[in-house]
């Protein structure tokens, strides 16, 4: 496939790997921020091809995984109400709340629908004026612009029976929280390329300077990730701490100005709890005062739901890079994709799901399944 296979070329991957091996002289710990990058790394066995001294730590960048339990419970409460049509992307339906998930709400008669765009939900609201239609708006800076635009459209079109349960999160405050944690081992970041395609890179130099940490904006294909690792390791070996853009085909320093304007109009920054991690100041967006009538949390008065994370699930440690998924006692035994205890086992970007899908049932290396890159001349 054009523009995809080029970034999976085994010979170029070999060359990048040789360079990484040649420049590495000491142990380094790099965090890939995004769950999409984690899946690519585990799927292609990239972490196993790197020098032993280079460790990839999986970060908190899975939007489904970090959506707080209280927000899931609010979604379940709203979706259970008579007359409501609750619309969501598919991977939220199996995320466990305190005592059930959205699939179970649907099996008990709730009208829960999978949509592929927030605009689908708005259309459903226009087609069902007698019903309340709610869209579950979660995610990082990547999914926030279309959600913002949908609320903007709802107001413009005067669609009053549409609202959004918003749980958007922002990457830079999460990097700050990770770096100020006493347990932090991260020495460099592979920043999420798709987030930067929206927001640009302007928020990162201050973080790189303050924490003396290299930040390399990185894409998602194997060659993108290897190039991100190569640049990060070179900086670490030289004692640099700069922001570099290794995803220039998608990311400009200023990001996407139209999307950023839409975000600034519809959302305002707020403190946000992250599942398993806790509240990170200024790490989220909520609807701004003008669009507050479209806020499902206010419309359905579900602001005061208290929750308790299940003790068996250690996804908070997984999301902070303190624990690898297969090191969790429940991994692959009481917790599987069919019987998930935490969102990181459910989401298509969750680290636990990646380890379960691609290998790691019996140990970090020995049980590895063959991957595209390992089966190629690279390996
Ligand atoms: S394996 Fe399951 S229980 Fe363990 S951290 Fe991952 S989601 Fe939670």
Coordinates of C-alpha atoms and ligand atoms in Angstrom, one line a residue:
X1 CA 0.0 0.0 0.0
X2 CA 1.4 3.4 -1.1
X3 CA 2.8 5.5 1.8
X4 CA 2.6 2.5 4.2
X5 CA 4.8 -0.3 2.9
X6 CA 7.7 2.3 2.4
X7 CA 7.7 2.7 6.2
X8 CA 7.9 -1.1 6.8
X9 CA 10.9 -1.8 4.5
X10 CA 13.0 -4.5 6.2
X11 CA 16.3 -3.3 4.6
X12 CA 15.9 0.3 5.8
X13 CA 14.8 -1.1 9.2
X14 CA 18.1 -3.1 9.3
X15 CA 20.1 0.0 8.5
X16 CA 18.4 2.1 11.2
X17 CA 18.9 -0.8 13.7
X18 CA 22.6 -1.0 12.8
X19 CA 22.9 2.8 13.5
X20 CA 21.1 2.5 16.8
X21 CA 23.4 -0.4 17.9
X22 CA 26.4 1.6 16.7
X23 CA 25.6 4.7 18.7
X24 CA 24.4 3.1 21.9
X25 CA 27.0 2.9 24.7
X26 CA 25.0 3.0 27.9
X27 CA 21.5 2.0 29.2
X28 CA 18.7 4.3 28.2
X29 CA 14.9 4.2 29.0
X30 CA 12.7 5.8 26.3
X31 CA 8.9 6.1 26.7
X32 CA 6.6 5.9 23.6
X33 CA 3.7 8.1 24.6
X34 CA 1.0 6.6 22.4
X35 CA -0.8 3.3 22.6
X36 CA -0.8 3.1 18.8
X37 CA 3.0 3.2 18.9
X38 CA 3.0 0.5 21.7
X39 CA 1.0 -1.8 19.5
X40 CA 3.3 -1.2 16.5
X41 CA 6.4 -1.9 18.7
X42 CA 5.0 -5.1 20.2
X43 CA 3.5 -6.3 16.9
X44 CA 6.7 -6.0 14.9
X45 CA 9.0 -7.0 17.8
X46 CA 10.9 -3.7 17.6
X47 CA 11.8 -3.7 21.3
X48 CA 13.4 -7.1 20.9
X49 CA 15.5 -5.9 18.0
X50 CA 17.0 -2.9 19.8
X51 CA 20.3 -3.1 21.8
X52 CA 19.8 -4.6 25.2
X53 CA 20.6 -1.2 26.8
X54 CA 17.7 0.5 25.1
X55 CA 14.4 -0.1 26.9
X56 CA 11.1 1.0 25.6
X57 CA 8.6 2.0 28.4
X58 CA 5.0 2.0 27.4
X59 CA 3.2 5.3 28.1
X60 CA -0.3 6.5 29.1
X61 CA -1.4 7.4 25.5
X62 CA -4.3 5.1 25.2
X63 CA -7.5 7.2 25.3
X64 CA -9.8 4.4 26.2
X65 CA -7.5 3.2 29.0
X66 CA -7.2 6.5 30.8
X67 CA -10.9 7.4 30.7
X68 CA -11.6 7.5 34.4
X69 CA -13.9 4.9 36.0
X70 CA -16.3 7.6 37.2
X71 CA -16.8 8.7 33.6
X72 CA -17.5 5.1 32.5
X73 CA -20.0 4.9 35.3
X74 CA -21.6 8.2 34.2
X75 CA -21.9 6.8 30.6
X76 CA -23.5 3.6 32.0
X77 CA -26.0 5.6 34.1
X78 CA -27.0 7.9 31.2
X79 CA -27.2 5.0 28.7
X80 CA -29.6 3.2 31.0
X81 CA -32.1 6.0 31.1
X82 CA -35.4 5.5 29.2
X83 CA -35.5 7.6 26.0
X84 CA -31.8 8.0 25.6
X85 CA -29.8 6.9 22.5
X86 CA -26.2 6.5 23.7
X87 CA -23.6 6.6 20.8
X88 CA -20.0 5.6 21.2
X89 CA -17.0 4.3 19.3
X90 CA -17.0 0.5 19.5
X91 CA -14.0 0.0 21.8
X92 CA -15.7 1.8 24.7
X93 CA -18.5 -0.8 24.9
X94 CA -16.4 -3.5 26.6
X95 CA -14.6 -1.2 29.0
X96 CA -15.6 -2.3 32.5
X97 CA -17.3 0.2 34.8
X98 CA -17.8 -0.5 38.5
X99 CA -20.4 -3.3 37.9
X100 CA -21.1 -3.6 34.2
X101 CA -20.2 -2.3 30.7
X102 CA -22.1 -0.7 27.9
X103 CA -22.7 -4.1 26.2
X104 CA -24.5 -5.2 29.3
X105 CA -26.6 -2.0 29.4
X106 CA -27.6 -2.8 25.8
X107 CA -28.4 -6.4 26.6
X108 CA -30.8 -5.1 29.3
X109 CA -32.7 -2.9 26.8
X110 CA -30.5 0.3 26.7
X111 CA -30.3 1.9 23.3
X112 CA -26.5 1.9 22.9
X113 CA -25.3 2.3 19.3
X114 CA -21.8 2.1 17.8
X115 CA -21.0 5.0 15.5
X116 CA -17.9 5.8 13.4
X117 CA -18.0 9.6 13.7
X118 CA -19.5 12.1 16.2
X119 CA -21.4 13.5 13.2
X120 CA -23.2 10.1 12.9
X121 CA -24.6 10.8 16.4
X122 CA -25.7 14.3 15.5
X123 CA -27.5 12.8 12.5
X124 CA -29.2 10.3 14.7
X125 CA -30.3 13.2 17.0
X126 CA -31.8 15.0 13.9
X127 CA -33.7 11.9 12.9
X128 CA -35.0 11.3 16.4
X129 CA -36.2 14.6 17.7
X130 CA -38.2 13.0 20.5
X131 CA -35.2 11.2 22.0
X132 CA -32.1 12.5 23.8
X133 CA -29.0 11.5 21.9
X134 CA -25.6 11.4 23.7
X135 CA -22.2 11.0 22.2
X136 CA -19.3 9.6 24.3
X137 CA -16.5 12.1 23.4
X138 CA -13.2 10.7 24.7
X139 CA -9.6 10.9 23.5
X140 CA -6.5 13.0 23.2
X141 CA -5.9 16.0 21.1
X142 CA -6.4 13.9 18.0
X143 CA -10.1 13.1 18.4
X144 CA -11.0 16.4 20.1
X145 CA -11.3 18.6 16.9
X146 CA -14.1 16.5 15.3
X147 CA -15.9 16.3 18.6
X148 CA -15.6 20.1 19.0
X149 CA -16.8 20.6 15.5
X150 CA -19.9 18.4 16.1
X151 CA -20.9 20.4 19.2
X152 CA -20.3 23.6 17.1
X153 CA -22.6 22.2 14.4
X154 CA -25.3 21.1 16.8
X155 CA -25.5 24.7 18.1
X156 CA -25.4 26.1 14.6
X157 CA -28.2 23.8 13.4
X158 CA -30.2 24.3 16.6
X159 CA -30.2 20.6 17.5
X160 CA -31.3 20.7 21.1
X161 CA -31.7 16.9 21.8
X162 CA -27.9 16.3 21.3
X163 CA -25.3 16.3 24.0
X164 CA -21.8 15.0 24.6
X165 CA -20.2 13.2 27.6
X166 CA -16.7 14.8 27.3
X167 CA -13.6 13.2 28.7
X168 CA -10.8 14.6 26.6
X169 CA -7.2 14.6 27.8
X170 CA -4.0 16.4 26.8
X171 CA -0.5 15.0 26.4
X172 CA 1.9 17.8 27.7
X173 CA 0.5 17.8 31.3
X174 CA 0.8 14.0 31.4
X175 CA 4.5 14.3 30.4
X176 CA 4.9 16.8 33.2
X177 CA 3.2 14.6 35.7
X178 CA 5.3 11.6 34.7
X179 CA 8.5 13.6 34.9
X180 CA 7.7 14.9 38.4
X181 CA 6.9 11.5 39.8
X182 CA 9.6 10.1 42.1
X183 CA 9.3 6.7 40.4
X184 CA 10.0 8.1 36.9
X185 CA 12.7 6.3 34.9
X186 CA 12.0 8.0 31.6
X187 CA 15.0 9.6 30.0
X188 CA 13.5 10.5 26.6
X189 CA 10.1 10.6 25.0
X190 CA 8.8 9.5 21.6
X191 CA 5.9 12.0 21.4
X192 CA 2.7 11.0 19.6
X193 CA 2.8 12.1 16.0
X194 CA -0.9 12.3 15.4
X195 CA -1.4 14.5 18.5
X196 CA 1.3 16.9 17.2
X197 CA -0.3 16.9 13.7
X198 CA -3.1 18.8 15.4
X199 CA -1.3 20.7 18.2
X200 CA 2.1 21.2 16.6
X201 CA 5.3 21.1 18.7
X202 CA 5.1 24.5 20.4
X203 CA 4.2 23.0 23.8
X204 CA 7.2 20.7 24.0
X205 CA 10.5 22.9 24.1
X206 CA 9.6 24.2 27.6
X207 CA 9.2 20.6 28.9
X208 CA 12.4 19.4 27.2
X209 CA 14.3 22.3 28.7
X210 CA 12.8 22.0 32.2
X211 CA 13.3 18.3 32.6
X212 CA 16.4 18.1 30.4
X213 CA 14.7 15.3 28.4
X214 CA 14.8 14.8 24.6
X215 CA 11.4 14.7 23.0
X216 CA 11.2 13.3 19.5
X217 CA 7.9 13.6 17.6
X218 CA 7.4 10.1 16.1
X219 CA 5.1 8.3 13.8
X220 CA 3.6 4.8 14.0
X221 CA 5.1 2.6 11.3
X222 CA 8.2 0.5 12.2
X223 CA 10.6 2.8 10.3
X224 CA 9.0 5.8 12.0
X225 CA 9.6 4.3 15.5
X226 CA 13.1 3.2 14.7
X227 CA 14.0 6.7 13.4
X228 CA 12.4 8.2 16.6
X229 CA 14.5 5.8 18.8
X230 CA 17.7 6.6 16.7
X231 CA 17.3 10.3 17.2
X232 CA 16.5 10.0 20.9
X233 CA 19.4 7.7 21.6
X234 CA 21.8 10.1 19.7
X235 CA 20.6 13.0 21.8
X236 CA 21.0 11.0 25.0
X237 CA 24.5 9.9 24.1
X238 CA 25.4 13.5 23.4
X239 CA 23.8 14.9 26.5
X240 CA 21.3 16.9 24.4
X241 CA 17.6 17.6 25.3
X242 CA 15.9 19.1 22.3
X243 CA 12.6 18.7 20.6
X244 CA 13.0 17.0 17.2
X245 CA 10.4 16.3 14.6
X246 CA 10.9 12.8 13.1
X247 CA 7.4 12.8 11.6
X248 CA 7.7 15.7 9.2
X249 CA 5.4 14.2 6.6
X250 CA 2.4 14.9 9.0
X251 CA 3.6 17.4 11.6
X252 CA 4.2 21.1 11.2
X253 CA 5.5 23.2 14.1
X254 CA 2.2 25.1 14.3
X255 CA 0.0 22.0 13.9
X256 CA -3.4 22.5 12.3
X257 CA -4.4 26.1 13.0
X258 CA -8.1 25.5 11.9
X259 CA -8.4 22.6 14.3
X260 CA -6.8 24.5 17.1
X261 CA -9.1 27.4 16.6
X262 CA -12.1 25.1 16.8
X263 CA -10.7 23.5 20.0
X264 CA -10.2 27.0 21.6
X265 CA -13.7 28.0 20.7
X266 CA -15.6 24.9 22.0
X267 CA -13.4 23.6 24.8
X268 CA -11.7 25.0 27.9
X269 CA -8.8 23.5 29.8
X270 CA -9.7 21.7 33.1
X271 CA -8.2 19.3 35.6
X272 CA -8.9 15.7 34.6
X273 CA -8.6 12.4 36.5
X274 CA -6.8 9.7 34.5
X275 CA -7.8 6.1 35.2
X276 CA -5.4 4.4 37.6
X277 CA -3.2 7.5 37.8
X278 CA -5.3 10.2 39.5
X279 CA -6.1 13.8 38.7
X280 CA -3.5 15.7 36.6
X281 CA -3.9 19.5 36.7
X282 CA -4.9 21.1 33.4
X283 CA -4.8 17.8 31.6
X284 CA -8.2 17.8 30.1
X285 CA -10.8 19.7 28.1
X286 CA -14.5 20.3 28.9
X287 CA -17.1 22.2 27.0
X288 CA -16.7 26.0 27.4
X289 CA -19.4 28.1 29.0
X290 CA -21.0 28.9 25.7
X291 CA -21.4 25.2 24.8
X292 CA -22.2 24.0 28.4
X293 CA -25.9 23.3 27.4
X294 CA -24.5 20.4 25.3
X295 CA -22.7 18.9 28.2
X296 CA -24.3 15.5 29.0
X297 CA -22.9 15.5 32.5
X298 CA -24.9 18.7 33.3
X299 CA -28.0 17.7 31.3
X300 CA -28.4 14.3 33.0
X301 CA -27.1 15.5 36.4
X302 CA -24.5 12.7 36.9
X303 CA -21.8 14.9 38.4
X304 CA -21.5 13.1 41.7
X305 CA -20.7 9.5 41.0
X306 CA -18.0 8.1 43.4
X307 CA -16.0 5.0 42.3
X308 CA -13.3 2.7 43.5
X309 CA -10.8 1.1 41.2
X310 CA -10.6 -2.7 41.4
X311 CA -7.6 -3.7 43.5
X312 CA -6.6 -6.6 41.2
X313 CA -6.0 -4.4 38.2
X314 CA -2.6 -2.7 38.0
X315 CA -3.3 -0.7 34.9
X316 CA -2.3 2.5 36.7
X317 CA 1.2 1.2 37.0
X318 CA 1.2 -0.1 33.4
X319 CA 0.1 3.3 32.1
X320 CA 2.9 5.0 34.0
X321 CA 5.5 2.6 32.6
X322 CA 6.2 1.2 36.1
X323 CA 5.0 -2.3 35.2
X324 CA 5.1 -4.4 32.0
X325 CA 1.7 -6.0 31.3
X326 CA 2.9 -9.6 31.6
X327 CA 4.2 -8.7 35.1
X328 CA 0.7 -8.2 36.4
X329 CA -0.5 -11.3 38.3
X330 CA -3.9 -11.3 36.5
X331 CA -2.4 -11.1 33.0
X332 CA -3.6 -14.0 30.8
X333 CA -5.2 -15.8 33.8
X334 CA -8.1 -13.9 35.4
X335 CA -7.7 -11.0 33.0
X336 CA -7.9 -11.7 29.2
X337 CA -9.6 -9.8 26.4
X338 CA -12.7 -11.9 27.0
X339 CA -12.7 -11.3 30.7
X340 CA -11.0 -7.9 31.1
X341 CA -10.4 -6.5 34.5
X342 CA -9.1 -3.2 33.2
X343 CA -9.4 -1.0 30.1
X344 CA -5.8 -1.7 29.0
X345 CA -6.9 -5.3 28.2
X346 CA -9.8 -4.1 26.2
X347 CA -8.7 -1.1 24.1
X348 CA -7.2 -1.6 20.6
X349 CA -4.4 0.7 21.9
X350 CA -4.0 -0.8 25.4
X351 CA -0.6 -2.2 26.4
X352 CA -2.1 -5.3 28.0
X353 CA -4.1 -6.1 24.9
X354 CA -0.9 -5.7 22.8
X355 CA 1.0 -8.1 24.9
X356 CA -1.8 -10.6 24.9
X357 CA -2.4 -10.3 21.2
X358 CA 1.1 -10.5 20.0
X359 CA 3.1 -12.5 22.6
X360 CA 4.2 -12.4 26.2
X361 CA 2.0 -15.1 27.6
X362 CA 4.9 -17.1 28.9
X363 CA 7.6 -14.5 29.4
X364 CA 9.1 -11.4 27.8
X365 CA 11.1 -12.9 25.0
X366 CA 10.8 -16.7 24.9
X367 CA 7.1 -16.7 24.1
X368 CA 7.3 -14.2 21.3
X369 CA 5.3 -15.0 18.3
X370 CA 7.0 -14.4 14.9
X371 CA 6.3 -11.0 13.5
X372 CA 6.5 -9.4 10.1
X373 CA 9.9 -7.9 10.9
X374 CA 11.3 -10.9 12.7
X375 CA 10.3 -13.1 9.8
X376 CA 12.0 -10.8 7.4
X377 CA 15.7 -10.3 6.6
X378 CA 15.8 -7.7 9.4
X379 CA 15.7 -10.3 12.1
Ligands
LIG1 S1 -3.4 -7.5 32.8 FE1 -5.6 -6.9 33.3 S2 -5.6 -6.7 35.5 FE2 -3.4 -6.6 34.9 S3 -3.1 -4.4 34.5 FE3 -3.6 -5.3 32.6 S4 -5.9 -4.9 32.5 FE4 -5.3 -4.6 34.6

